Amino acid sequence: MTTVESVSADDHAQGSPARLTHVDDHGAARMVDVSAKDVTTRTATAAGRFETTPEVIALLRRDGLPKGDALAVARIAGIAAAKRTSDLVPLCHPVALHAVSVELEVGADAVDIAATTRTADRTGVEMEALTSVVAAGLALYDMVKAVDRGARLTDVRLVAKAGGRSGAWHAGGTGDTAGATPASPPQRTPGSTSAAVGSAVGSPDGAAPRTSPGPS
């Protein structure tokens, strides 16, 4: 589901730049033909951060929000959205997802979200992972908006991808590493309401906690 076409060795030799594949020679949008590509295992991990107040986090931890279990709702929303990505993003290919996981780590004034998607197909699942994170964040907002309308979803980004012709890519890395796999979210801790996402999710430096606006 990448939007930039890989460039061959001959193209590099001639100095040709990478080009967008979702537009034709006339600039019109199109769905890319991937029928000639090999079916390979492809994975992607995306992350985001849902920022709220310590007071809301306290409600979330004790399942005290008016709408109920926000973490469970967000997790299901993320999984469901990943499966509907091609309906939401016009030029994405319908992909048969084989696995989707959504992990939520509750901090002092934020919830870190990580989504990992996996398939064996002819195109990648980066957009599915990103869509999953966004949907989980939107669900969290819907669950807490009665007590914090100023909550926000930030730092949505691709963390890693693997598989396909372009190989592996890791955010912040020095380059692609063929054959590598995205960092997987850690296993859930028995008895906990959310799983840590470890190094897959970064926290913005210097972010000050916001004060609660109080119930509306």
PDB file of C-alpha atoms in Angstrom, residues 51-214:
ATOM      1  CA  GLU A  51      -3.350  12.793  25.621  1.00  0.00           C
ATOM      2  CA  THR A  52      -5.821  13.622  28.369  1.00  0.00           C
ATOM      3  CA  THR A  53      -5.642  14.631  32.052  1.00  0.00           C
ATOM      4  CA  PRO A  54      -4.501  12.728  35.149  1.00  0.00           C
ATOM      5  CA  GLU A  55      -8.073  12.932  36.441  1.00  0.00           C
ATOM      6  CA  VAL A  56      -9.425  11.209  33.333  1.00  0.00           C
ATOM      7  CA  ILE A  57      -6.693   8.581  33.509  1.00  0.00           C
ATOM      8  CA  ALA A  58      -7.767   7.844  37.078  1.00  0.00           C
ATOM      9  CA  LEU A  59     -11.346   7.333  35.885  1.00  0.00           C
ATOM     10  CA  LEU A  60     -10.136   5.138  33.040  1.00  0.00           C
ATOM     11  CA  ARG A  61      -8.059   2.950  35.360  1.00  0.00           C
ATOM     12  CA  ARG A  62     -10.987   2.225  37.661  1.00  0.00           C
ATOM     13  CA  ASP A  63     -13.510   1.872  34.823  1.00  0.00           C
ATOM     14  CA  GLY A  64     -15.290   4.975  36.057  1.00  0.00           C
ATOM     15  CA  LEU A  65     -16.011   6.697  32.743  1.00  0.00           C
ATOM     16  CA  PRO A  66     -19.702   7.322  31.951  1.00  0.00           C
ATOM     17  CA  LYS A  67     -19.592   5.112  28.832  1.00  0.00           C
ATOM     18  CA  GLY A  68     -17.765   2.200  30.459  1.00  0.00           C
ATOM     19  CA  ASP A  69     -14.575   0.303  29.555  1.00  0.00           C
ATOM     20  CA  ALA A  70     -12.730   2.711  27.253  1.00  0.00           C
ATOM     21  CA  LEU A  71      -9.736   0.443  26.670  1.00  0.00           C
ATOM     22  CA  ALA A  72     -11.825  -2.505  25.512  1.00  0.00           C
ATOM     23  CA  VAL A  73     -13.864  -0.300  23.183  1.00  0.00           C
ATOM     24  CA  ALA A  74     -10.727   1.319  21.730  1.00  0.00           C
ATOM     25  CA  ARG A  75      -9.080  -2.035  21.116  1.00  0.00           C
ATOM     26  CA  ILE A  76     -12.104  -3.427  19.259  1.00  0.00           C
ATOM     27  CA  ALA A  77     -12.474  -0.180  17.287  1.00  0.00           C
ATOM     28  CA  GLY A  78      -8.860  -0.423  16.152  1.00  0.00           C
ATOM     29  CA  ILE A  79      -9.223  -4.021  15.020  1.00  0.00           C
ATOM     30  CA  ALA A  80     -12.497  -3.345  13.208  1.00  0.00           C
ATOM     31  CA  ALA A  81     -11.103  -0.265  11.442  1.00  0.00           C
ATOM     32  CA  ALA A  82      -8.025  -2.110  10.199  1.00  0.00           C
ATOM     33  CA  LYS A  83     -10.335  -4.508   8.366  1.00  0.00           C
ATOM     34  CA  ARG A  84     -12.198  -1.604   6.733  1.00  0.00           C
ATOM     35  CA  THR A  85      -9.201   0.440   5.612  1.00  0.00           C
ATOM     36  CA  SER A  86      -9.843   0.062   1.888  1.00  0.00           C
ATOM     37  CA  ASP A  87     -13.356   1.474   2.419  1.00  0.00           C
ATOM     38  CA  LEU A  88     -11.971   4.534   4.200  1.00  0.00           C
ATOM     39  CA  VAL A  89      -8.824   5.299   2.162  1.00  0.00           C
ATOM     40  CA  PRO A  90      -9.911   5.385  -1.502  1.00  0.00           C
ATOM     41  CA  LEU A  91      -6.828   4.026  -3.284  1.00  0.00           C
ATOM     42  CA  CYS A  92      -5.921   1.296  -0.798  1.00  0.00           C
ATOM     43  CA  HIS A  93      -6.252  -2.295  -1.964  1.00  0.00           C
ATOM     44  CA  PRO A  94      -8.574  -4.659  -0.086  1.00  0.00           C
ATOM     45  CA  VAL A  95      -6.168  -6.894   1.827  1.00  0.00           C
ATOM     46  CA  ALA A  96      -6.957 -10.162   3.585  1.00  0.00           C
ATOM     47  CA  LEU A  97      -5.567  -9.400   7.032  1.00  0.00           C
ATOM     48  CA  HIS A  98      -4.328 -12.453   8.901  1.00  0.00           C
ATOM     49  CA  ALA A  99      -3.652 -10.741  12.233  1.00  0.00           C
ATOM     50  CA  VAL A 100      -4.338  -7.416  13.934  1.00  0.00           C
ATOM     51  CA  SER A 101      -3.286  -6.503  17.466  1.00  0.00           C
ATOM     52  CA  VAL A 102      -3.967  -3.248  19.298  1.00  0.00           C
ATOM     53  CA  GLU A 103      -2.013  -2.586  22.492  1.00  0.00           C
ATOM     54  CA  LEU A 104      -2.756   0.238  24.917  1.00  0.00           C
ATOM     55  CA  GLU A 105      -0.372   1.475  27.608  1.00  0.00           C
ATOM     56  CA  VAL A 106      -1.886   3.785  30.202  1.00  0.00           C
ATOM     57  CA  GLY A 107       0.450   6.468  31.528  1.00  0.00           C
ATOM     58  CA  ALA A 108       0.067   9.368  33.942  1.00  0.00           C
ATOM     59  CA  ASP A 109      -1.757  11.629  31.488  1.00  0.00           C
ATOM     60  CA  ALA A 110      -1.873   9.715  28.214  1.00  0.00           C
ATOM     61  CA  VAL A 111      -2.563   6.375  26.578  1.00  0.00           C
ATOM     62  CA  ASP A 112       0.046   5.108  24.120  1.00  0.00           C
ATOM     63  CA  ILE A 113      -1.458   3.127  21.251  1.00  0.00           C
ATOM     64  CA  ALA A 114       0.344   0.558  19.082  1.00  0.00           C
ATOM     65  CA  ALA A 115      -1.228  -1.486  16.282  1.00  0.00           C
ATOM     66  CA  THR A 116       0.429  -4.324  14.385  1.00  0.00           C
ATOM     67  CA  THR A 117      -1.013  -5.816  11.200  1.00  0.00           C
ATOM     68  CA  ARG A 118       0.050  -8.917   9.267  1.00  0.00           C
ATOM     69  CA  THR A 119      -0.878 -10.516   5.957  1.00  0.00           C
ATOM     70  CA  ALA A 120       0.390 -12.725   3.152  1.00  0.00           C
ATOM     71  CA  ASP A 121      -0.490 -10.668   0.093  1.00  0.00           C
ATOM     72  CA  ARG A 122       0.820  -8.602  -2.829  1.00  0.00           C
ATOM     73  CA  THR A 123       0.801  -5.252  -1.045  1.00  0.00           C
ATOM     74  CA  GLY A 124       1.681  -3.949   2.393  1.00  0.00           C
ATOM     75  CA  VAL A 125      -0.435  -3.273   5.468  1.00  0.00           C
ATOM     76  CA  GLU A 126       1.009   0.047   6.646  1.00  0.00           C
ATOM     77  CA  MET A 127      -2.263   1.886   6.058  1.00  0.00           C
ATOM     78  CA  GLU A 128      -4.170  -0.754   7.994  1.00  0.00           C
ATOM     79  CA  ALA A 129      -1.897  -0.279  11.010  1.00  0.00           C
ATOM     80  CA  LEU A 130      -2.206   3.516  10.837  1.00  0.00           C
ATOM     81  CA  THR A 131      -5.980   3.339  10.422  1.00  0.00           C
ATOM     82  CA  SER A 132      -6.176   1.047  13.428  1.00  0.00           C
ATOM     83  CA  VAL A 133      -4.296   3.533  15.620  1.00  0.00           C
ATOM     84  CA  VAL A 134      -6.473   6.447  14.502  1.00  0.00           C
ATOM     85  CA  ALA A 135      -9.713   4.540  15.091  1.00  0.00           C
ATOM     86  CA  ALA A 136      -8.574   3.427  18.539  1.00  0.00           C
ATOM     87  CA  GLY A 137      -7.745   7.040  19.381  1.00  0.00           C
ATOM     88  CA  LEU A 138     -11.107   8.277  18.112  1.00  0.00           C
ATOM     89  CA  ALA A 139     -12.872   5.659  20.200  1.00  0.00           C
ATOM     90  CA  LEU A 140     -10.939   6.793  23.267  1.00  0.00           C
ATOM     91  CA  TYR A 141     -11.966  10.383  22.591  1.00  0.00           C
ATOM     92  CA  ASP A 142     -15.604   9.364  22.278  1.00  0.00           C
ATOM     93  CA  MET A 143     -15.347   7.535  25.599  1.00  0.00           C
ATOM     94  CA  VAL A 144     -13.811  10.472  27.518  1.00  0.00           C
ATOM     95  CA  LYS A 145     -15.282  13.554  25.824  1.00  0.00           C
ATOM     96  CA  ALA A 146     -17.942  13.927  28.521  1.00  0.00           C
ATOM     97  CA  VAL A 147     -15.180  14.684  31.041  1.00  0.00           C
ATOM     98  CA  ASP A 148     -12.418  16.084  28.783  1.00  0.00           C
ATOM     99  CA  ARG A 149     -13.324  17.687  25.474  1.00  0.00           C
ATOM    100  CA  GLY A 150      -9.733  18.910  25.185  1.00  0.00           C
ATOM    101  CA  ALA A 151      -8.277  15.401  24.885  1.00  0.00           C
ATOM    102  CA  ARG A 152      -6.274  14.896  21.696  1.00  0.00           C
ATOM    103  CA  LEU A 153      -4.702  12.212  19.507  1.00  0.00           C
ATOM    104  CA  THR A 154      -1.099  13.039  18.548  1.00  0.00           C
ATOM    105  CA  ASP A 155       2.055  11.586  17.012  1.00  0.00           C
ATOM    106  CA  VAL A 156       0.345   9.055  14.741  1.00  0.00           C
ATOM    107  CA  ARG A 157       3.119   7.465  12.697  1.00  0.00           C
ATOM    108  CA  LEU A 158       4.445   4.303  11.112  1.00  0.00           C
ATOM    109  CA  VAL A 159       6.982   2.632  13.394  1.00  0.00           C
ATOM    110  CA  ALA A 160       8.125  -0.257  11.209  1.00  0.00           C
ATOM    111  CA  LYS A 161       7.233  -2.393   8.215  1.00  0.00           C
ATOM    112  CA  ALA A 162       8.619  -5.582   6.722  1.00  0.00           C
ATOM    113  CA  GLY A 163       8.100  -7.710   3.651  1.00  0.00           C
ATOM    114  CA  GLY A 164       7.578  -6.941   0.002  1.00  0.00           C
ATOM    115  CA  ARG A 165       9.993  -5.707  -2.626  1.00  0.00           C
ATOM    116  CA  SER A 166      11.227  -2.769  -0.546  1.00  0.00           C
ATOM    117  CA  GLY A 167      12.135  -4.964   2.439  1.00  0.00           C
ATOM    118  CA  ALA A 168      12.104  -3.651   5.987  1.00  0.00           C
ATOM    119  CA  TRP A 169      11.958  -0.117   7.309  1.00  0.00           C
ATOM    120  CA  HIS A 170      12.213   1.183  10.869  1.00  0.00           C
ATOM    121  CA  ALA A 171      11.483   4.731  12.006  1.00  0.00           C
ATOM    122  CA  GLY A 172      14.664   6.444  13.106  1.00  0.00           C
ATOM    123  CA  GLY A 173      16.846   3.770  11.530  1.00  0.00           C
ATOM    124  CA  THR A 174      19.797   4.279   9.225  1.00  0.00           C
ATOM    125  CA  GLY A 175      18.099   2.580   6.291  1.00  0.00           C
ATOM    126  CA  ASP A 176      16.176  -0.429   5.130  1.00  0.00           C
ATOM    127  CA  THR A 177      17.212  -3.846   6.394  1.00  0.00           C
ATOM    128  CA  ALA A 178      15.963  -6.619   4.158  1.00  0.00           C
ATOM    129  CA  GLY A 179      14.444  -9.521   6.009  1.00  0.00           C
ATOM    130  CA  ALA A 180      13.967  -7.714   9.315  1.00  0.00           C
ATOM    131  CA  THR A 181      10.596  -7.649  11.044  1.00  0.00           C
ATOM    132  CA  PRO A 182       8.778  -4.850  12.828  1.00  0.00           C
ATOM    133  CA  ALA A 183       9.107  -4.587  16.565  1.00  0.00           C
ATOM    134  CA  SER A 184       6.233  -6.535  18.085  1.00  0.00           C
ATOM    135  CA  PRO A 185       4.283  -5.138  21.011  1.00  0.00           C
ATOM    136  CA  PRO A 186       5.179  -6.893  24.278  1.00  0.00           C
ATOM    137  CA  GLN A 187       2.877  -9.560  25.633  1.00  0.00           C
ATOM    138  CA  ARG A 188       0.039  -8.493  27.884  1.00  0.00           C
ATOM    139  CA  THR A 189       0.707  -8.732  31.586  1.00  0.00           C
ATOM    140  CA  PRO A 190      -1.718 -11.207  33.207  1.00  0.00           C
ATOM    141  CA  GLY A 191      -4.419  -9.346  35.088  1.00  0.00           C
ATOM    142  CA  SER A 192      -3.663  -5.953  33.566  1.00  0.00           C
ATOM    143  CA  THR A 193      -6.102  -3.869  31.539  1.00  0.00           C
ATOM    144  CA  SER A 194      -3.533  -2.923  28.915  1.00  0.00           C
ATOM    145  CA  ALA A 195      -0.235  -4.116  27.541  1.00  0.00           C
ATOM    146  CA  ALA A 196       2.969  -2.111  27.408  1.00  0.00           C
ATOM    147  CA  VAL A 197       4.171  -1.213  23.938  1.00  0.00           C
ATOM    148  CA  GLY A 198       7.763  -0.664  24.997  1.00  0.00           C
ATOM    149  CA  SER A 199      10.067   1.029  22.542  1.00  0.00           C
ATOM    150  CA  ALA A 200       7.497   0.860  19.758  1.00  0.00           C
ATOM    151  CA  VAL A 201       5.841   3.983  21.139  1.00  0.00           C
ATOM    152  CA  GLY A 202       7.756   7.159  21.924  1.00  0.00           C
ATOM    153  CA  SER A 203       6.583   9.863  24.297  1.00  0.00           C
ATOM    154  CA  PRO A 204       6.904  13.514  23.287  1.00  0.00           C
ATOM    155  CA  ASP A 205       9.613  15.237  25.306  1.00  0.00           C
ATOM    156  CA  GLY A 206       8.672  18.107  27.532  1.00  0.00           C
ATOM    157  CA  ALA A 207       4.913  17.629  27.281  1.00  0.00           C
ATOM    158  CA  ALA A 208       3.311  19.201  30.328  1.00  0.00           C
ATOM    159  CA  PRO A 209       0.224  17.582  31.869  1.00  0.00           C
ATOM    160  CA  ARG A 210      -2.982  19.431  31.116  1.00  0.00           C
ATOM    161  CA  THR A 211      -5.419  20.416  33.814  1.00  0.00           C
ATOM    162  CA  SER A 212      -8.867  18.909  33.729  1.00  0.00           C
ATOM    163  CA  PRO A 213     -11.676  21.142  32.507  1.00  0.00           C
ATOM    164  CA  GLY A 214     -14.045  19.200  34.722  1.00  0.00           C
TER     165      GLY A 214
END
